[in-house]
Amino acid sequence: GENVEQHPSTLSVQEGDSAVIKCTYSDSASNYFPWYKQELGKRPQLIIDIRSNVGEKKDQRIAVTLNKTAKHFSLHITETQPEDSAVYFCAAGRMDSSYKLIFGSGTRLLVRP
Amino acid sequence: NAGVTQTPKFRVLKTGQSMTLLCAQDMNHEYMYWYRQDPGMGLRLIHYSVGEGTTAKGEVPDGYNVSRLKKQNFLLGLESAAPSQTSVYFCASSLTGYSNQPQHFGDGTRLSIL
């Protein structure tokens, strides 16, 4: 079946450093790739998304890159801050009649002050 | 707008009991989803609906039933709860599948089956 692999499962960085989380997807028809941030006990919240017609998207300190040939996409957070500490989930899916998302298993990011 | 509202927030059941989780959205979204979240496994789709009166199976539908009698509500039912269904359940909604709009999540329901 379709799946999304996410690495690493945990990531600890010093405040101010960069963090990179990587995902690989299996369904070559996927055309939509969102990233969600989930703080402890809270709902997942969309932080950035990318569609298959672009290779990179930036929003202030966060960016996402997509390599459709390799079926890889990555989240980059620069100048990390303690409030970036959370669990991050990638997902892959199709913007179509069903719009189902397959989620990765999550990365717990800890930013040390 | 309240967005996506889930009730209840917490529930403890005994094995074999039944219950219904309610999801309500006030954004006039067509699509609604039920996920479960287990430690180390991310979010897995249980069932989803692409419109009032329609439902479809997701990745892990066994042991659950759903209904979408009204556009704004999506109900998830457990007919005979099992300890393996202990999880955090999230409901989400989106405008459609083609709208370039993300899925919006509720606050979750933490369900424990003893």
CSV table of C-alpha atoms in Angstrom, one decimal, chain A residues 2 32 36 38 41-46 49 51 87 89 94-106, chain B residues 4 31 33 35 37 40-43 45 48 50 57 59 90 94 96-103 105-107:
chain,number,residue,atom,x,y,z
A,2,GLU,CA,0.9,3.6,-0.1
A,32,TYR,CA,0.3,17.6,-2.6
A,36,TYR,CA,2.0,19.8,10.1
A,38,GLN,CA,1.8,19.4,16.7
A,41,GLY,CA,-1.7,17.8,23.6
A,42,LYS,CA,-2.7,20.0,20.7
A,43,ARG,CA,-4.1,19.6,17.3
A,44,PRO,CA,-1.9,19.2,14.2
A,45,GLN,CA,-1.6,22.6,12.5
A,46,LEU,CA,-0.5,23.2,8.9
A,49,ASP,CA,2.6,22.9,2.0
A,51,ARG,CA,2.4,21.1,-4.7
A,87,VAL,CA,6.4,17.0,16.7
A,89,PHE,CA,4.5,15.4,10.5
A,94,ARG,CA,-3.6,13.7,-4.2
A,95,MET,CA,-5.7,16.8,-4.7
A,96,ASP,CA,-8.5,14.9,-6.3
A,97,SER,CA,-11.9,13.5,-5.7
A,98,SER,CA,-10.8,11.8,-2.5
A,99,TYR,CA,-8.0,14.0,-1.2
A,100,LYS,CA,-6.7,11.4,1.2
A,101,LEU,CA,-3.4,12.1,3.0
A,102,ILE,CA,-0.9,9.5,4.1
A,103,PHE,CA,1.1,10.7,7.1
A,104,GLY,CA,4.7,10.0,8.1
A,105,SER,CA,5.4,8.8,11.6
A,106,GLY,CA,6.5,12.1,12.9
B,4,VAL,CA,-13.7,21.9,13.7
B,31,TYR,CA,-14.9,16.7,2.9
B,33,TYR,CA,-12.1,12.7,7.8
B,35,TYR,CA,-8.0,9.8,11.9
B,37,GLN,CA,-3.1,8.8,16.3
B,40,GLY,CA,5.2,6.4,16.9
B,41,MET,CA,2.7,5.8,14.1
B,42,GLY,CA,1.6,9.3,13.0
B,43,LEU,CA,-2.0,9.8,11.8
B,45,LEU,CA,-7.1,7.5,8.2
B,48,TYR,CA,-13.7,9.8,5.2
B,50,VAL,CA,-16.6,13.6,0.3
B,57,LYS,CA,-13.0,3.5,4.0
B,59,GLU,CA,-6.4,2.8,5.9
B,90,PHE,CA,-8.8,13.5,15.3
B,94,SER,CA,-11.4,20.4,3.9
B,96,THR,CA,-13.1,19.9,-1.4
B,97,GLY,CA,-10.4,17.8,-2.9
B,98,TYR,CA,-9.5,20.3,-5.6
B,99,SER,CA,-9.6,23.6,-3.8
B,100,ASN,CA,-5.9,23.9,-2.9
B,101,GLN,CA,-7.1,24.2,0.7
B,102,PRO,CA,-5.5,22.3,3.6
B,103,GLN,CA,-7.2,19.9,5.9
B,105,PHE,CA,-8.1,19.5,12.4
B,106,GLY,CA,-10.1,19.4,15.6
B,107,ASP,CA,-8.6,19.2,19.1
